């Protein structure tokens, strides 16, 4: 991470590598020691401490890929593949909430019409679509 961040700072701030490396060290130390966003896990390995931050970044990455490829099916497929998987609940809620209104409507409609197993008794699709609306009523 230090190498990647150093290179990023060097390129984007147009600094000498040794200056960029020192800035990267200070930044990583700040993130680790003061904010608690990252935690060092072994040699040269970091992880996000807060699950919410991980979920947000996951939703952002899916949106980025869909926008980059101009393919909303990426979002819809992610929803369909992970609907009702407990670890994906917040990611999917964030994913829908990050959409513009027309795309959010398509996503919620896809959830509602998913026709999950035992839907007629459990109403999982209906309840999840409702949760999406409750989180982002726009």
PDB file of C-alpha atoms in Angstrom:
ATOM      1  CA  UNK A   1       0.000   0.000   0.000  1.00  0.00           C
ATOM      2  CA  UNK A   2       2.868   2.344   0.807  1.00  0.00           C
ATOM      3  CA  UNK A   3       4.380   1.858  -2.643  1.00  0.00           C
ATOM      4  CA  UNK A   4       1.071   2.353  -4.429  1.00  0.00           C
ATOM      5  CA  UNK A   5       0.204   5.443  -2.402  1.00  0.00           C
ATOM      6  CA  UNK A   6       3.699   6.895  -2.882  1.00  0.00           C
ATOM      7  CA  UNK A   7       3.429   6.486  -6.636  1.00  0.00           C
ATOM      8  CA  UNK A   8      -0.065   8.005  -6.617  1.00  0.00           C
ATOM      9  CA  UNK A   9       1.117  11.076  -4.673  1.00  0.00           C
ATOM     10  CA  UNK A  10       4.216  11.429  -6.873  1.00  0.00           C
ATOM     11  CA  UNK A  11       2.122  11.379 -10.035  1.00  0.00           C
ATOM     12  CA  UNK A  12      -0.852  13.463  -8.907  1.00  0.00           C
ATOM     13  CA  UNK A  13       0.967  16.011  -6.760  1.00  0.00           C
ATOM     14  CA  UNK A  14       4.056  16.111  -8.992  1.00  0.00           C
ATOM     15  CA  UNK A  15       6.484  15.515  -6.135  1.00  0.00           C
ATOM     16  CA  UNK A  16       9.819  13.776  -5.960  1.00  0.00           C
ATOM     17  CA  UNK A  17       9.491  10.118  -4.999  1.00  0.00           C
ATOM     18  CA  UNK A  18      11.177  10.540  -1.597  1.00  0.00           C
ATOM     19  CA  UNK A  19       8.788  13.415  -0.749  1.00  0.00           C
ATOM     20  CA  UNK A  20       5.808  11.396  -1.935  1.00  0.00           C
ATOM     21  CA  UNK A  21       6.929   8.419   0.143  1.00  0.00           C
ATOM     22  CA  UNK A  22       7.186  10.523   3.301  1.00  0.00           C
ATOM     23  CA  UNK A  23       3.741  11.992   2.675  1.00  0.00           C
ATOM     24  CA  UNK A  24       2.353   8.487   2.096  1.00  0.00           C
ATOM     25  CA  UNK A  25       3.886   7.310   5.395  1.00  0.00           C
ATOM     26  CA  UNK A  26       2.327  10.247   7.248  1.00  0.00           C
ATOM     27  CA  UNK A  27      -1.045   9.581   5.616  1.00  0.00           C
ATOM     28  CA  UNK A  28      -1.020   5.865   6.448  1.00  0.00           C
ATOM     29  CA  UNK A  29      -0.009   6.627  10.011  1.00  0.00           C
ATOM     30  CA  UNK A  30      -2.847   9.139  10.321  1.00  0.00           C
ATOM     31  CA  UNK A  31      -5.371   6.667   8.902  1.00  0.00           C
ATOM     32  CA  UNK A  32      -4.143   3.855  11.143  1.00  0.00           C
ATOM     33  CA  UNK A  33      -3.478   5.679  14.403  1.00  0.00           C
ATOM     34  CA  UNK A  34      -5.917   8.573  14.505  1.00  0.00           C
ATOM     35  CA  UNK A  35      -8.955   7.780  12.398  1.00  0.00           C
ATOM     36  CA  UNK A  36      -9.084   4.023  12.818  1.00  0.00           C
ATOM     37  CA  UNK A  37     -10.239   3.465   9.231  1.00  0.00           C
ATOM     38  CA  UNK A  38      -7.440   1.061   8.377  1.00  0.00           C
ATOM     39  CA  UNK A  39      -5.844  -1.596  10.474  1.00  0.00           C
ATOM     40  CA  UNK A  40      -2.511  -3.191   9.644  1.00  0.00           C
ATOM     41  CA  UNK A  41      -2.912  -6.948   9.416  1.00  0.00           C
ATOM     42  CA  UNK A  42       0.493  -8.514   9.046  1.00  0.00           C
ATOM     43  CA  UNK A  43       3.404  -7.257   7.007  1.00  0.00           C
ATOM     44  CA  UNK A  44       2.341  -4.830   4.278  1.00  0.00           C
ATOM     45  CA  UNK A  45      -1.341  -5.767   4.636  1.00  0.00           C
ATOM     46  CA  UNK A  46      -4.159  -3.424   5.590  1.00  0.00           C
ATOM     47  CA  UNK A  47      -7.888  -3.881   6.026  1.00  0.00           C
ATOM     48  CA  UNK A  48     -10.811  -1.570   6.658  1.00  0.00           C
ATOM     49  CA  UNK A  49     -11.906  -1.886  10.257  1.00  0.00           C
ATOM     50  CA  UNK A  50     -15.468  -0.697   9.787  1.00  0.00           C
ATOM     51  CA  UNK A  51     -17.752  -3.006   7.849  1.00  0.00           C
ATOM     52  CA  UNK A  52     -19.949  -0.065   6.824  1.00  0.00           C
ATOM     53  CA  UNK A  53     -17.025   1.511   4.986  1.00  0.00           C
ATOM     54  CA  UNK A  54     -16.332  -1.783   3.202  1.00  0.00           C
ATOM     55  CA  UNK A  55     -19.989  -2.037   2.174  1.00  0.00           C
ATOM     56  CA  UNK A  56     -20.038   1.534   0.890  1.00  0.00           C
ATOM     57  CA  UNK A  57     -16.882   1.011  -1.167  1.00  0.00           C
ATOM     58  CA  UNK A  58     -18.243  -2.243  -2.582  1.00  0.00           C
ATOM     59  CA  UNK A  59     -21.422  -0.484  -3.753  1.00  0.00           C
ATOM     60  CA  UNK A  60     -19.331   2.363  -5.183  1.00  0.00           C
ATOM     61  CA  UNK A  61     -17.135  -0.086  -7.087  1.00  0.00           C
ATOM     62  CA  UNK A  62     -20.147  -1.829  -8.639  1.00  0.00           C
ATOM     63  CA  UNK A  63     -21.584   1.546  -9.664  1.00  0.00           C
ATOM     64  CA  UNK A  64     -18.232   2.652 -11.076  1.00  0.00           C
ATOM     65  CA  UNK A  65     -17.966  -0.491 -13.188  1.00  0.00           C
ATOM     66  CA  UNK A  66     -21.547  -0.108 -14.455  1.00  0.00           C
ATOM     67  CA  UNK A  67     -20.981   3.567 -15.318  1.00  0.00           C
ATOM     68  CA  UNK A  68     -17.600   2.881 -16.892  1.00  0.00           C
ATOM     69  CA  UNK A  69     -19.059   0.210 -19.153  1.00  0.00           C
ATOM     70  CA  UNK A  70     -22.351   2.084 -19.567  1.00  0.00           C
ATOM     71  CA  UNK A  71     -24.153  -1.124 -18.615  1.00  0.00           C
ATOM     72  CA  UNK A  72     -26.800  -0.996 -15.886  1.00  0.00           C
ATOM     73  CA  UNK A  73     -27.192  -4.766 -16.216  1.00  0.00           C
ATOM     74  CA  UNK A  74     -24.045  -5.029 -14.081  1.00  0.00           C
ATOM     75  CA  UNK A  75     -25.979  -3.494 -11.194  1.00  0.00           C
ATOM     76  CA  UNK A  76     -29.071  -5.602 -11.852  1.00  0.00           C
ATOM     77  CA  UNK A  77     -27.040  -8.815 -12.104  1.00  0.00           C
ATOM     78  CA  UNK A  78     -25.258  -8.044  -8.852  1.00  0.00           C
ATOM     79  CA  UNK A  79     -28.613  -7.529  -7.164  1.00  0.00           C
ATOM     80  CA  UNK A  80     -30.072 -10.724  -8.622  1.00  0.00           C
ATOM     81  CA  UNK A  81     -26.988 -12.793  -7.742  1.00  0.00           C
ATOM     82  CA  UNK A  82     -26.824 -11.586  -4.136  1.00  0.00           C
ATOM     83  CA  UNK A  83     -30.415 -10.839  -3.209  1.00  0.00           C
ATOM     84  CA  UNK A  84     -31.166 -12.266   0.254  1.00  0.00           C
ATOM     85  CA  UNK A  85     -27.508 -13.109   0.941  1.00  0.00           C
ATOM     86  CA  UNK A  86     -27.081 -11.700   4.443  1.00  0.00           C
ATOM     87  CA  UNK A  87     -23.569 -10.274   3.886  1.00  0.00           C
ATOM     88  CA  UNK A  88     -24.787  -8.360   0.831  1.00  0.00           C
ATOM     89  CA  UNK A  89     -27.888  -6.729   2.363  1.00  0.00           C
ATOM     90  CA  UNK A  90     -26.335  -3.342   3.158  1.00  0.00           C
ATOM     91  CA  UNK A  91     -24.287  -3.312  -0.054  1.00  0.00           C
ATOM     92  CA  UNK A  92     -27.443  -3.797  -2.115  1.00  0.00           C
ATOM     93  CA  UNK A  93     -29.371  -1.187  -0.148  1.00  0.00           C
ATOM     94  CA  UNK A  94     -26.524   1.284  -0.732  1.00  0.00           C
ATOM     95  CA  UNK A  95     -26.292   0.267  -4.375  1.00  0.00           C
ATOM     96  CA  UNK A  96     -29.955   1.044  -4.994  1.00  0.00           C
ATOM     97  CA  UNK A  97     -29.806   4.255  -2.945  1.00  0.00           C
ATOM     98  CA  UNK A  98     -26.880   5.533  -5.055  1.00  0.00           C
ATOM     99  CA  UNK A  99     -28.861   5.285  -8.294  1.00  0.00           C
ATOM    100  CA  UNK A 100     -30.617   8.121 -10.065  1.00  0.00           C
ATOM    101  CA  UNK A 101     -34.417   7.846  -9.759  1.00  0.00           C
ATOM    102  CA  UNK A 102     -35.138   5.976 -13.015  1.00  0.00           C
ATOM    103  CA  UNK A 103     -32.399   3.430 -12.431  1.00  0.00           C
ATOM    104  CA  UNK A 104     -33.435   3.037  -8.793  1.00  0.00           C
ATOM    105  CA  UNK A 105     -36.946   2.299 -10.012  1.00  0.00           C
ATOM    106  CA  UNK A 106     -35.603  -0.386 -12.385  1.00  0.00           C
ATOM    107  CA  UNK A 107     -33.568  -1.932  -9.565  1.00  0.00           C
ATOM    108  CA  UNK A 108     -36.480  -1.953  -7.124  1.00  0.00           C
ATOM    109  CA  UNK A 109     -38.759  -3.410  -9.789  1.00  0.00           C
ATOM    110  CA  UNK A 110     -36.193  -6.159 -10.472  1.00  0.00           C
ATOM    111  CA  UNK A 111     -36.081  -6.942  -6.747  1.00  0.00           C
ATOM    112  CA  UNK A 112     -39.871  -6.976  -6.439  1.00  0.00           C
ATOM    113  CA  UNK A 113     -40.226  -9.226  -9.502  1.00  0.00           C
ATOM    114  CA  UNK A 114     -37.326 -11.533  -8.610  1.00  0.00           C
ATOM    115  CA  UNK A 115     -39.717 -14.319  -7.612  1.00  0.00           C
ATOM    116  CA  UNK A 116     -37.502 -15.856  -4.940  1.00  0.00           C
ATOM    117  CA  UNK A 117     -38.210 -19.326  -3.668  1.00  0.00           C
ATOM    118  CA  UNK A 118     -41.140 -19.357  -1.223  1.00  0.00           C
ATOM    119  CA  UNK A 119     -41.939 -15.722  -2.076  1.00  0.00           C
ATOM    120  CA  UNK A 120     -45.665 -16.391  -1.794  1.00  0.00           C
ATOM    121  CA  UNK A 121     -45.207 -17.180   1.907  1.00  0.00           C
ATOM    122  CA  UNK A 122     -42.121 -15.231   2.971  1.00  0.00           C
ATOM    123  CA  UNK A 123     -42.484 -12.072   0.843  1.00  0.00           C
ATOM    124  CA  UNK A 124     -38.697 -11.556   0.920  1.00  0.00           C
ATOM    125  CA  UNK A 125     -38.644  -9.721  -2.398  1.00  0.00           C
ATOM    126  CA  UNK A 126     -41.499  -7.434  -1.388  1.00  0.00           C
ATOM    127  CA  UNK A 127     -39.903  -6.670   1.975  1.00  0.00           C
ATOM    128  CA  UNK A 128     -36.491  -5.953   0.444  1.00  0.00           C
ATOM    129  CA  UNK A 129     -38.040  -3.695  -2.210  1.00  0.00           C
ATOM    130  CA  UNK A 130     -39.827  -1.901   0.616  1.00  0.00           C
ATOM    131  CA  UNK A 131     -36.549  -1.543   2.532  1.00  0.00           C
ATOM    132  CA  UNK A 132     -34.997   0.045  -0.551  1.00  0.00           C
ATOM    133  CA  UNK A 133     -37.857   2.526  -0.750  1.00  0.00           C
ATOM    134  CA  UNK A 134     -37.633   3.271   2.964  1.00  0.00           C
ATOM    135  CA  UNK A 135     -33.872   3.929   2.708  1.00  0.00           C
ATOM    136  CA  UNK A 136     -34.187   6.150  -0.342  1.00  0.00           C
ATOM    137  CA  UNK A 137     -37.737   7.331  -1.014  1.00  0.00           C
ATOM    138  CA  UNK A 138     -36.665   9.577  -3.921  1.00  0.00           C
TER     139      UNK A 138
END
